[in-house]
Amino acid sequence: MEVLIDQNVKCQDCHRCIRECSINAVGVEDEQAWTITDFCIYCGRCINVCPQGAPLPRDQSQIIKNILSGDSKTALSLAPSFYANYPDKSPEELAGALKEVGFDIIAETAQGAEILSPMLSHEVRTRKQPVISSSCPGVVNLIEKHYPELIPDLSSLLSPALIHALYLKEKYSQDLKVIFAGPCLAKIDEALNGNSSIDYILTFKQLDKILKDTGSFFAQPGKIDEYSRGRALIYPVEKGAVNATGFNIEDNQALYGSGIDECISILEDLKSGSLNSRFIELLICQGGCINGPFISRENSIARRKQAIKNIYKTRPARDNQLEHNFKPDQLSRIYTDKKIKYPEPDEMEIQEILKSIGKYSEKDETNCGGCGYNSCREKAIAIYQGLAEAEMCIPYMKKKAESLSNIIFQSSHNAIIVVTPKMIVQEFNPVAEKLFNHRDRSATGRSLYRYIDPELFQKAWQEKRKIRKQEVYYEKYDIVTEQNIFPIEEHEVIVGIFADITEKKKRQQEVKEMKKMAAEKAEDVVHKQMKIVQQIASLLGETTVETKTALYDLTRLIQEED
């Protein structure tokens, strides 16, 4: 089932998601970003950085609303970071609002961590190799898709969320509809695409919207039906699992890391054999689940952490363990090597791709990161694999645009002049130089007054409008031009395009003179013919009058055409 939905129509090709993604799980095709599911670990960072809101998580809100209004009994499994989302609300206030929405049982996912912790501690103490916690589905995805050689190091136990769903169904009924709510995108993948007892899932943002849509305002306090105690509550905070399992960091029994880059660094060290800690807690989100992609950003991470600790302080550990009948083998899981190997180009192919985007030597490889990739070579490999486009290279496209613009500017048959609002010349193309600059020095940087009257340029800027097809005669240069002048406000320049119509005007004048001469000759013919007409008028009668009229009409027509 699809976890992340790409709304390509909204993508504006800014590459922020590519720059943010540490594992290159975002491809580009036809200038639209798309999720490479073979690589994606569903950390959710692309969702938070996209200014257009193009990627969205799967949303089961409407299905859940329908279930809540039906006859099925429901349990809401709340990730412990939920309290960090509402630091000003008590658990009772939150429970009351959720009951008002229609959930029958309000339960804390941390109960799953209570069940898991002693089993995980036993696994770490009895296994020879290091044990990586499987609580974070983003980390599990990272290992399965990018570090499959470390799969043997993953804990063989289910995550707290999956264990909690099993616990609720065992306690109440197998028909119970378990709905998990959390801050995590990867949890959607874990819940819906694996062997899971979670029936439906919501992000905290989606749950918050349901609360608002149903008009629940935390008015009536309620009861947490299934609550947790002790250190299991601090699982969503960095180092939470280490503390919950009782391992000592100081004597190198355990280590922890959070944030995708730190997780990758630790996995690389594990891969090379340079780490020998017994237990490794890794969380994909920096600082832990309290900084997940769907948790409210209205409060600082410190305040969110404090909210979790405040709950923890009011809930001392149980005298006895949470009652359940599960054995470790009932809570075990199987991992899969999901690494996809894309074809790799050889060095010659990489060089050909680099040349196609204007990188002819190492000096040209600026590695600016504007495309989202860390280096030009990395980007070239992605192009070869069909995951990126040449047009993503900003320096290349800039040079291409400048080159095209320069070709048009330099080869235009018209004069092009670009000036600032202070009438300082910015650009003077070769035709403009030929028409107006009969000096040896370049016009760039000089006042337009030195060459032509800037009146029309000033008018275009002041009135913020285009001036079209203005004919202007320059006596100094003995030329006539047809001008189109327009302001470009965002760049604070005025552009003038001048067509030299001097020869055209000369030809028009010559035609006019020829017509005038033809008219004069026609009139002379009329006068000469009149003398003859008068002598034989009596013989020709009306025919003569018609001839005379025709000649005069011809003369008038020629004159009118002038």
Coordinates of C-alpha atoms in Angstrom, one line a residue:
M1 CA 0.0 0.0 0.0
E2 CA 1.3 3.4 -0.9
V3 CA 2.7 5.3 2.1
L4 CA 3.7 8.6 0.5
I5 CA 1.6 10.2 -2.2
D6 CA 3.3 12.5 -4.7
Q7 CA 1.0 15.4 -5.8
N8 CA 3.2 16.2 -8.9
V9 CA 0.9 18.9 -10.0
K10 CA 2.1 21.0 -7.1
C11 CA 5.8 20.5 -7.6
Q12 CA 7.6 23.7 -8.5
D13 CA 11.0 22.0 -9.2
C14 CA 12.8 23.8 -6.3
H15 CA 14.9 20.6 -5.4
R16 CA 14.5 21.3 -1.6
C17 CA 13.3 17.7 -1.1
I18 CA 16.4 16.3 -3.0
R19 CA 18.8 18.5 -0.9
E20 CA 17.1 17.3 2.3
C21 CA 17.1 13.6 1.5
S22 CA 20.3 12.0 2.7
I23 CA 19.7 8.8 0.8
N24 CA 18.8 10.2 -2.6
A25 CA 15.3 8.8 -2.5
V26 CA 13.8 11.6 -4.6
G27 CA 13.9 11.4 -8.4
V28 CA 13.0 14.0 -11.0
E29 CA 11.2 13.4 -14.3
D30 CA 9.8 16.1 -16.5
E31 CA 10.7 18.7 -13.9
Q32 CA 8.5 16.9 -11.3
A33 CA 9.9 15.3 -8.1
W34 CA 8.8 11.7 -7.3
T35 CA 9.6 9.3 -4.5
I36 CA 11.9 6.4 -5.3
T37 CA 10.2 3.8 -3.1
D38 CA 13.2 1.4 -3.6
F39 CA 15.3 3.8 -1.6
C40 CA 12.8 5.7 0.6
I41 CA 12.9 4.9 4.3
Y42 CA 9.9 7.2 5.0
C43 CA 11.6 9.6 7.4
G44 CA 9.2 12.3 6.3
R45 CA 11.7 15.1 6.0
C46 CA 10.6 15.9 2.4
I47 CA 7.1 16.6 3.7
N48 CA 8.3 19.2 6.1
V49 CA 10.6 21.0 3.7
C50 CA 8.4 21.1 0.6
P51 CA 7.0 24.7 0.3
Q52 CA 4.2 23.5 -1.9
G53 CA 3.0 20.6 0.2
A54 CA 3.4 18.2 -2.7
P55 CA 4.2 15.0 -0.9
L56 CA 1.5 13.8 1.5
P57 CA 1.1 10.8 3.8
R58 CA -1.6 8.2 3.3
D59 CA -4.7 9.5 5.0
Q60 CA -7.2 7.0 6.5
S61 CA -9.2 9.7 8.4
Q62 CA -12.4 9.2 6.5
I63 CA -12.3 5.4 6.9
I64 CA -11.7 5.8 10.6
K65 CA -14.5 8.3 11.0
N66 CA -16.9 5.8 9.4
I67 CA -15.7 3.1 11.8
L68 CA -16.2 5.4 14.8
S69 CA -19.7 6.0 13.8
G70 CA -20.4 2.3 13.3
D71 CA -20.8 -0.7 15.7
S72 CA -17.2 -1.9 15.8
K73 CA -15.4 -1.5 19.1
T74 CA -12.2 0.6 18.7
A75 CA -9.0 1.1 20.6
L76 CA -6.7 4.1 20.0
S77 CA -3.1 3.2 20.6
L78 CA -1.4 6.5 21.4
A79 CA 2.3 6.9 20.8
P80 CA 3.9 8.3 24.0
S81 CA 5.1 11.4 22.1
F82 CA 1.4 12.4 21.9
Y83 CA 1.8 14.3 25.2
A84 CA 4.6 16.3 23.6
N85 CA 2.1 17.4 21.0
Y86 CA -0.1 18.9 23.7
P87 CA 2.2 20.0 26.5
D88 CA -0.5 22.2 28.0
K89 CA -3.1 19.4 28.3
S90 CA -3.3 16.7 30.9
P91 CA -3.7 13.1 29.9
E92 CA -7.3 13.3 31.3
E93 CA -8.2 16.2 29.1
L94 CA -6.8 14.5 26.1
A95 CA -8.6 11.3 26.9
G96 CA -11.9 13.2 27.3
A97 CA -11.6 14.8 23.9
L98 CA -10.7 11.5 22.2
K99 CA -13.6 9.7 23.9
E100 CA -15.9 12.5 22.7
V101 CA -14.7 11.8 19.1
G102 CA -15.9 8.2 19.5
F103 CA -12.9 6.0 20.5
D104 CA -14.0 3.3 22.9
I105 CA -10.6 2.5 24.5
I106 CA -7.8 5.0 24.9
A107 CA -4.5 3.1 25.4
E108 CA -0.8 4.1 25.5
T109 CA 1.5 2.5 23.1
A110 CA 4.2 2.6 25.8
Q111 CA 2.6 -0.5 27.2
G112 CA 4.2 -2.3 24.2
A113 CA 7.5 -0.9 25.3
E114 CA 6.9 -2.3 28.8
I115 CA 6.4 -5.7 27.4
L116 CA 9.4 -5.4 25.0
S117 CA 12.0 -3.9 27.4
P118 CA 12.8 -7.0 29.5
M119 CA 12.8 -9.3 26.4
L120 CA 15.1 -6.9 24.6
S121 CA 17.4 -6.7 27.6
H122 CA 17.6 -10.5 27.7
E123 CA 18.3 -10.7 23.9
V124 CA 21.1 -8.2 24.2
R125 CA 22.7 -10.2 27.1
T126 CA 22.5 -13.5 25.4
R127 CA 23.4 -12.7 21.8
K128 CA 27.0 -12.6 20.7
Q129 CA 26.8 -9.8 18.1
P130 CA 25.6 -6.3 18.7
V131 CA 21.8 -5.7 18.8
I132 CA 20.2 -2.8 17.0
S133 CA 16.8 -1.7 18.4
S134 CA 13.9 -2.4 16.0
S135 CA 11.6 0.2 17.6
C136 CA 12.1 2.8 14.9
P137 CA 10.7 1.6 11.6
G138 CA 12.7 4.3 9.7
V139 CA 15.9 2.6 11.0
V140 CA 14.6 -0.8 10.0
N141 CA 13.9 0.5 6.5
L142 CA 17.3 2.1 6.3
I143 CA 19.0 -1.3 7.2
E144 CA 16.8 -3.4 4.9
K145 CA 17.1 -1.1 1.9
H146 CA 20.6 0.3 2.3
Y147 CA 22.6 -1.9 4.8
P148 CA 21.2 -5.4 4.4
E149 CA 24.5 -6.8 5.7
L150 CA 23.5 -5.5 9.1
I151 CA 20.1 -7.3 9.2
P152 CA 21.6 -10.0 11.5
D153 CA 22.3 -7.3 14.0
L154 CA 18.7 -6.1 14.2
S155 CA 16.7 -7.1 17.2
S156 CA 14.5 -10.1 16.5
L157 CA 11.6 -8.6 18.4
L158 CA 8.7 -6.5 17.1
S159 CA 8.4 -2.8 17.7
P160 CA 6.4 -1.5 20.8
A161 CA 3.5 -0.4 18.5
L162 CA 3.1 -3.8 16.9
I163 CA 3.4 -5.5 20.3
H164 CA 0.8 -3.2 21.7
A165 CA -1.7 -4.0 19.0
L166 CA -1.3 -7.7 19.8
Y167 CA -1.7 -7.0 23.5
L168 CA -4.9 -5.0 23.0
K169 CA -6.5 -7.7 20.8
E170 CA -5.4 -10.5 23.3
K171 CA -6.9 -8.6 26.2
Y172 CA -10.2 -7.4 24.6
S173 CA -11.0 -9.2 21.4
Q174 CA -9.5 -10.2 18.1
D175 CA -12.3 -8.3 16.5
L176 CA -11.2 -5.1 18.2
K177 CA -10.2 -2.4 15.7
V178 CA -6.8 -1.1 16.7
I179 CA -6.0 2.4 15.4
F180 CA -2.5 3.7 16.0
A181 CA -1.7 7.4 16.2
G182 CA 1.8 8.7 16.0
P183 CA 4.2 11.3 14.7
C184 CA 5.9 9.0 12.2
L185 CA 5.6 8.4 8.4
A186 CA 7.6 5.1 8.6
K187 CA 5.0 3.8 11.1
I188 CA 2.4 3.9 8.2
D189 CA 4.7 1.6 6.2
E190 CA 5.2 -0.7 9.2
A191 CA 1.5 -0.9 10.1
L192 CA 0.0 -1.3 6.6
N193 CA 2.7 -3.1 4.6
G194 CA 3.8 -5.8 7.0
N195 CA 2.6 -8.6 9.3
S196 CA 0.8 -6.2 11.7
S197 CA -2.2 -6.3 14.0
I198 CA -2.7 -2.6 13.6
D199 CA -5.9 -2.1 11.6
Y200 CA -5.7 1.6 10.8
I201 CA -3.2 4.4 11.4
L202 CA -3.3 8.2 11.8
T203 CA -0.6 10.8 12.1
F204 CA -0.9 13.3 14.9
K205 CA -1.8 16.0 12.4
Q206 CA -4.6 13.8 11.0
L207 CA -5.9 13.0 14.5
D208 CA -5.8 16.7 15.5
K209 CA -7.9 17.5 12.4
I210 CA -10.5 14.9 13.4
L211 CA -10.6 16.5 16.9
K212 CA -11.2 19.9 15.4
D213 CA -13.7 18.7 12.8
T214 CA -15.8 17.1 15.4
G215 CA -15.7 20.2 17.6
S216 CA -14.0 18.5 20.5
F217 CA -12.5 21.2 22.8
F218 CA -11.1 19.2 25.7
A219 CA -14.1 20.3 27.8
Q220 CA -14.8 17.0 29.7
P221 CA -11.9 15.1 31.3
G222 CA -11.8 11.4 30.6
K223 CA -9.8 8.3 31.5
I224 CA -6.8 6.6 29.9
D225 CA -8.1 3.0 29.9
E226 CA -4.7 1.4 29.3
Y227 CA -1.8 3.4 30.7
S228 CA 1.9 2.8 31.0
R229 CA 4.3 3.3 33.8
G230 CA 8.0 3.7 34.3
R231 CA 10.8 4.1 31.8
A232 CA 8.7 2.8 28.9
L233 CA 7.2 6.3 28.7
I234 CA 10.5 7.8 27.7
Y235 CA 11.1 5.6 24.6
P236 CA 10.2 8.5 22.2
V237 CA 13.1 10.6 23.6
E238 CA 16.7 10.0 22.5
K239 CA 18.4 7.5 24.8
G240 CA 14.9 6.3 26.0
A241 CA 15.3 2.7 25.0
V242 CA 18.9 2.5 26.5
N243 CA 17.5 3.8 29.8
A244 CA 14.5 1.5 29.7
T245 CA 16.6 -1.6 29.1
G246 CA 19.0 -0.7 31.9
F247 CA 22.2 -0.7 29.9
N248 CA 25.2 1.5 30.8
I249 CA 26.6 3.9 28.2
E250 CA 29.7 4.8 30.3
D251 CA 31.1 1.3 30.2
N252 CA 30.4 1.0 26.4
Q253 CA 27.5 -1.5 26.9
A254 CA 25.3 0.7 24.8
L255 CA 25.3 3.7 22.5
Y256 CA 22.6 5.8 20.9
G257 CA 22.2 8.1 18.0
S258 CA 19.4 10.1 16.4
G259 CA 18.9 11.9 13.1
I260 CA 19.4 10.1 9.8
D261 CA 22.9 11.4 9.2
E262 CA 24.1 10.2 12.6
C263 CA 22.3 6.8 12.1
I264 CA 24.1 6.4 8.7
S265 CA 27.4 7.2 10.4
I266 CA 26.9 4.6 13.1
L267 CA 25.8 2.0 10.6
E268 CA 28.9 2.6 8.5
D269 CA 31.0 2.1 11.7
L270 CA 29.1 -1.1 12.5
K271 CA 29.6 -2.3 8.9
S272 CA 33.4 -1.8 9.2
G273 CA 33.5 -3.5 12.6
S274 CA 34.9 -0.4 14.4
L275 CA 32.1 -0.4 17.1
N276 CA 31.8 -3.1 19.8
S277 CA 28.8 -1.9 21.9
R278 CA 26.3 -4.5 22.9
F279 CA 23.2 -2.5 22.3
I280 CA 22.6 0.3 19.8
E281 CA 19.5 2.5 19.9
L282 CA 19.0 4.4 16.7
L283 CA 16.1 6.9 16.0
I284 CA 15.7 8.4 12.5
C285 CA 14.3 11.7 13.8
Q286 CA 16.8 14.1 15.4
G287 CA 16.1 14.0 19.2
G288 CA 13.7 11.1 18.8
C289 CA 10.0 10.6 18.1
I290 CA 9.3 13.9 19.9
N291 CA 10.7 15.5 16.7
G292 CA 8.8 13.3 14.2
P293 CA 7.5 14.8 10.9
F294 CA 3.8 15.0 12.2
I295 CA 4.3 16.5 15.6
S296 CA 3.4 20.1 16.3
R297 CA 6.3 22.6 15.7
E298 CA 4.6 25.2 17.9
N299 CA 6.8 24.1 20.9
S300 CA 10.5 23.7 21.1
I301 CA 12.1 20.2 21.3
A302 CA 13.1 21.0 24.9
R303 CA 9.5 21.7 25.9
R304 CA 8.3 18.6 24.1
K305 CA 10.9 16.6 26.0
Q306 CA 9.9 18.2 29.3
A307 CA 6.2 17.3 28.6
I308 CA 7.2 13.6 28.3
K309 CA 9.3 13.7 31.5
N310 CA 6.5 15.4 33.4
I311 CA 4.3 12.4 32.6
Y312 CA 7.1 10.0 33.5
K313 CA 7.5 11.6 36.9
T314 CA 3.9 11.1 37.8
R315 CA 3.9 7.4 36.8
P316 CA 6.4 5.4 38.8
A317 CA 7.3 1.9 37.7
R318 CA 4.9 -0.9 38.4
D319 CA 5.5 -3.2 41.3
N320 CA 4.9 -6.1 38.9
Q321 CA 5.4 -6.3 35.2
L322 CA 2.4 -5.6 32.9
E323 CA 0.4 -8.8 32.7
H324 CA 0.5 -10.7 29.4
N325 CA 1.0 -14.2 28.1
F326 CA 3.5 -13.4 25.3
K327 CA 6.7 -15.3 24.8
P328 CA 9.6 -13.9 22.9
D329 CA 9.1 -16.2 20.0
Q330 CA 5.5 -14.9 19.6
L331 CA 6.8 -11.4 19.2
S332 CA 9.6 -12.2 16.8
R333 CA 9.9 -10.7 13.3
I334 CA 11.6 -11.6 10.0
Y335 CA 13.6 -9.0 8.0
T336 CA 14.1 -8.9 4.2
D337 CA 17.0 -7.7 2.1
K338 CA 15.3 -5.0 0.1
K339 CA 18.3 -3.4 -1.4
I340 CA 17.9 -2.6 -5.1
K341 CA 21.1 -2.2 -7.1
Y342 CA 20.7 0.3 -10.0
P343 CA 23.2 0.0 -12.9
E344 CA 26.4 1.9 -12.4
P345 CA 28.0 3.9 -15.2
D346 CA 31.7 3.4 -16.0
E347 CA 34.1 6.3 -15.8
M348 CA 33.8 7.1 -19.5
E349 CA 30.0 7.3 -19.3
I350 CA 30.2 9.5 -16.2
Q351 CA 32.6 11.9 -18.1
E352 CA 30.2 12.0 -21.1
I353 CA 27.3 13.0 -18.9
L354 CA 29.4 15.6 -17.1
K355 CA 30.4 17.1 -20.5
S356 CA 26.7 17.2 -21.5
I357 CA 26.1 19.6 -18.6
G358 CA 29.2 21.7 -19.2
K359 CA 31.6 20.0 -16.9
Y360 CA 34.7 19.5 -19.0
S361 CA 37.2 19.2 -16.2
E362 CA 37.3 18.9 -12.4
K363 CA 37.5 22.7 -12.2
D364 CA 34.0 22.9 -13.8
E365 CA 32.6 20.5 -11.2
T366 CA 31.5 23.1 -8.7
N367 CA 29.6 20.6 -6.5
C368 CA 27.3 23.5 -5.5
G369 CA 24.5 21.2 -4.4
G370 CA 21.9 23.4 -6.1
C371 CA 20.5 20.3 -7.8
G372 CA 20.1 18.5 -4.5
Y373 CA 23.1 16.1 -5.0
N374 CA 26.3 16.4 -3.0
S375 CA 28.5 16.4 -6.0
C376 CA 28.4 16.7 -9.8
R377 CA 29.5 13.1 -10.2
E378 CA 26.7 11.9 -7.9
K379 CA 24.3 13.8 -10.0
A380 CA 25.8 12.4 -13.2
I381 CA 25.3 8.8 -11.9
A382 CA 21.7 9.7 -11.1
I383 CA 21.1 10.9 -14.6
Y384 CA 22.5 7.7 -16.0
Q385 CA 20.1 5.7 -13.7
G386 CA 17.1 7.7 -14.9
L387 CA 16.6 9.4 -11.5
A388 CA 17.7 12.9 -12.4
E389 CA 17.7 15.3 -15.3
A390 CA 20.5 17.4 -16.8
E391 CA 18.3 20.5 -16.5
M392 CA 18.5 20.2 -12.7
C393 CA 22.1 21.7 -12.9
I394 CA 21.6 25.3 -12.0
P395 CA 25.0 26.6 -13.3
Y396 CA 24.5 24.7 -16.5
M397 CA 21.0 26.1 -17.1
K398 CA 22.2 29.6 -16.2
K399 CA 25.0 29.4 -18.7
K400 CA 22.7 28.0 -21.3
A401 CA 20.1 30.7 -20.7
E402 CA 22.8 33.4 -20.8
S403 CA 24.3 31.9 -23.9
L404 CA 21.0 31.8 -25.7
S405 CA 20.1 35.3 -24.5
N406 CA 23.5 36.6 -25.6
I407 CA 23.2 35.0 -29.1
I408 CA 19.8 36.7 -29.6
F409 CA 21.2 40.0 -28.2
Q410 CA 24.3 39.9 -30.3
S411 CA 22.8 38.6 -33.6
S412 CA 19.6 40.7 -33.6
H413 CA 19.1 42.9 -36.8
N414 CA 17.7 45.6 -34.6
A415 CA 19.5 47.9 -32.2
I416 CA 18.9 46.9 -28.5
I417 CA 19.7 49.3 -25.7
V418 CA 19.3 48.6 -22.0
V419 CA 19.5 51.4 -19.4
T420 CA 18.9 51.9 -15.7
P421 CA 16.2 54.3 -14.4
K422 CA 19.1 56.9 -14.2
M423 CA 19.7 56.4 -17.9
I424 CA 23.0 54.7 -17.5
V425 CA 23.7 52.2 -20.4
Q426 CA 23.8 48.6 -19.3
E427 CA 23.8 47.0 -22.7
F428 CA 24.5 48.3 -26.2
N429 CA 24.4 45.5 -28.8
P430 CA 26.5 45.6 -32.0
V431 CA 23.7 47.2 -34.1
A432 CA 23.2 49.9 -31.5
E433 CA 27.0 50.6 -31.6
K434 CA 26.9 50.9 -35.3
L435 CA 24.0 53.3 -35.4
F436 CA 24.7 55.5 -32.4
N437 CA 28.2 55.1 -31.2
H438 CA 30.7 56.4 -33.7
R439 CA 33.4 56.6 -31.1
D440 CA 36.1 54.2 -30.1
R441 CA 35.0 53.7 -26.5
S442 CA 32.2 51.3 -25.4
A443 CA 28.9 52.8 -24.5
T444 CA 28.4 50.5 -21.5
G445 CA 28.4 52.4 -18.2
R446 CA 27.9 55.8 -19.9
S447 CA 25.0 58.1 -19.9
L448 CA 22.4 57.6 -22.7
Y449 CA 22.4 61.4 -23.2
R450 CA 25.8 61.0 -24.9
Y451 CA 24.2 59.1 -27.8
I452 CA 20.4 59.8 -28.1
D453 CA 17.7 61.8 -26.4
P454 CA 16.4 59.6 -23.5
E455 CA 13.0 61.2 -23.3
L456 CA 11.0 58.1 -24.4
F457 CA 13.0 55.8 -22.0
Q458 CA 12.2 58.2 -19.1
K459 CA 8.6 58.3 -20.1
A460 CA 8.3 54.5 -20.3
W461 CA 9.8 54.2 -16.8
Q462 CA 7.8 57.0 -15.2
E463 CA 4.5 55.8 -16.6
K464 CA 5.4 52.1 -16.2
R465 CA 4.1 51.3 -19.7
K466 CA 5.3 50.2 -23.1
I467 CA 5.8 52.7 -25.9
R468 CA 5.2 51.0 -29.2
K469 CA 6.1 51.9 -32.8
Q470 CA 7.4 55.4 -32.3
E471 CA 9.1 56.9 -35.3
V472 CA 12.0 59.1 -34.3
Y473 CA 14.5 60.9 -36.6
Y474 CA 18.0 61.5 -35.4
E475 CA 19.5 64.4 -37.3
K476 CA 22.9 63.8 -35.7
Y477 CA 23.1 60.4 -37.4
D478 CA 20.7 61.1 -40.3
I479 CA 18.6 58.0 -39.5
V480 CA 15.0 57.3 -38.9
T481 CA 14.1 54.6 -36.3
E482 CA 10.9 52.8 -35.3
Q483 CA 11.2 52.3 -31.5
N484 CA 9.6 49.9 -29.0
I485 CA 10.5 50.8 -25.4
F486 CA 9.4 49.0 -22.3
P487 CA 10.3 48.9 -18.6
I488 CA 11.2 45.7 -16.7
E489 CA 10.4 46.7 -13.2
E490 CA 11.7 43.6 -11.4
H491 CA 15.1 44.1 -12.8
E492 CA 14.9 48.0 -12.7
V493 CA 15.9 48.4 -16.4
I494 CA 14.3 49.9 -19.5
V495 CA 14.8 48.2 -22.8
G496 CA 14.7 49.9 -26.2
I497 CA 14.5 48.0 -29.5
F498 CA 15.2 50.2 -32.5
A499 CA 14.5 49.2 -36.1
D500 CA 16.4 51.3 -38.7
I501 CA 13.8 52.4 -41.2
T502 CA 15.8 55.0 -42.9
E503 CA 16.0 53.2 -46.2
K504 CA 12.3 52.4 -46.0
K505 CA 11.5 56.0 -45.5
K506 CA 13.6 57.0 -48.4
R507 CA 11.8 54.5 -50.7
Q508 CA 8.5 55.8 -49.5
Q509 CA 9.6 59.4 -50.3
E510 CA 10.8 58.3 -53.8
V511 CA 7.4 56.6 -54.5
K512 CA 5.7 59.8 -53.3
E513 CA 7.8 61.9 -55.6
M514 CA 7.1 59.6 -58.6
K515 CA 3.3 59.8 -57.9
K516 CA 3.5 63.6 -57.7
M517 CA 5.3 63.7 -61.0
A518 CA 2.8 61.4 -62.6
A519 CA 0.0 63.6 -61.3
E520 CA 1.6 66.7 -62.7
K521 CA 2.1 65.0 -66.1
A522 CA -1.5 63.9 -66.1
E523 CA -2.7 67.4 -65.4
D524 CA -0.5 68.8 -68.2
V525 CA -2.0 66.3 -70.6
V526 CA -5.5 67.5 -69.5
H527 CA -4.6 71.2 -70.2
K528 CA -3.2 70.3 -73.7
Q529 CA -6.1 68.2 -74.6
M530 CA -8.5 71.0 -73.5
K531 CA -7.4 73.2 -76.4
I532 CA -8.1 70.5 -78.9
V533 CA -11.4 69.7 -77.1
Q534 CA -12.6 73.2 -77.4
Q535 CA -11.9 73.2 -81.2
I536 CA -13.9 70.0 -81.9
A537 CA -16.4 70.3 -79.0
S538 CA -19.3 70.7 -81.3
L539 CA -18.3 67.5 -83.1
L540 CA -17.6 65.2 -80.0
G541 CA -20.4 66.5 -77.6
E542 CA -20.8 64.5 -74.3
T543 CA -18.0 62.1 -75.1
T544 CA -15.5 65.0 -74.6
V545 CA -16.9 65.9 -71.2
E546 CA -16.6 62.3 -70.1
T547 CA -12.9 62.1 -71.2
K548 CA -12.1 65.3 -69.4
T549 CA -13.8 64.1 -66.2
A550 CA -11.9 60.8 -66.4
L551 CA -8.6 62.6 -66.7
Y552 CA -9.3 64.8 -63.7
D553 CA -10.4 61.8 -61.6
L554 CA -7.1 60.1 -62.4
T555 CA -5.2 63.2 -61.4
R556 CA -7.1 63.5 -58.1
L557 CA -6.7 59.7 -57.3
I558 CA -2.9 59.9 -57.7
Q559 CA -2.7 63.0 -55.5
E560 CA -4.9 61.4 -52.8
E561 CA -2.7 58.3 -52.6
D562 CA 0.2 60.6 -51.6

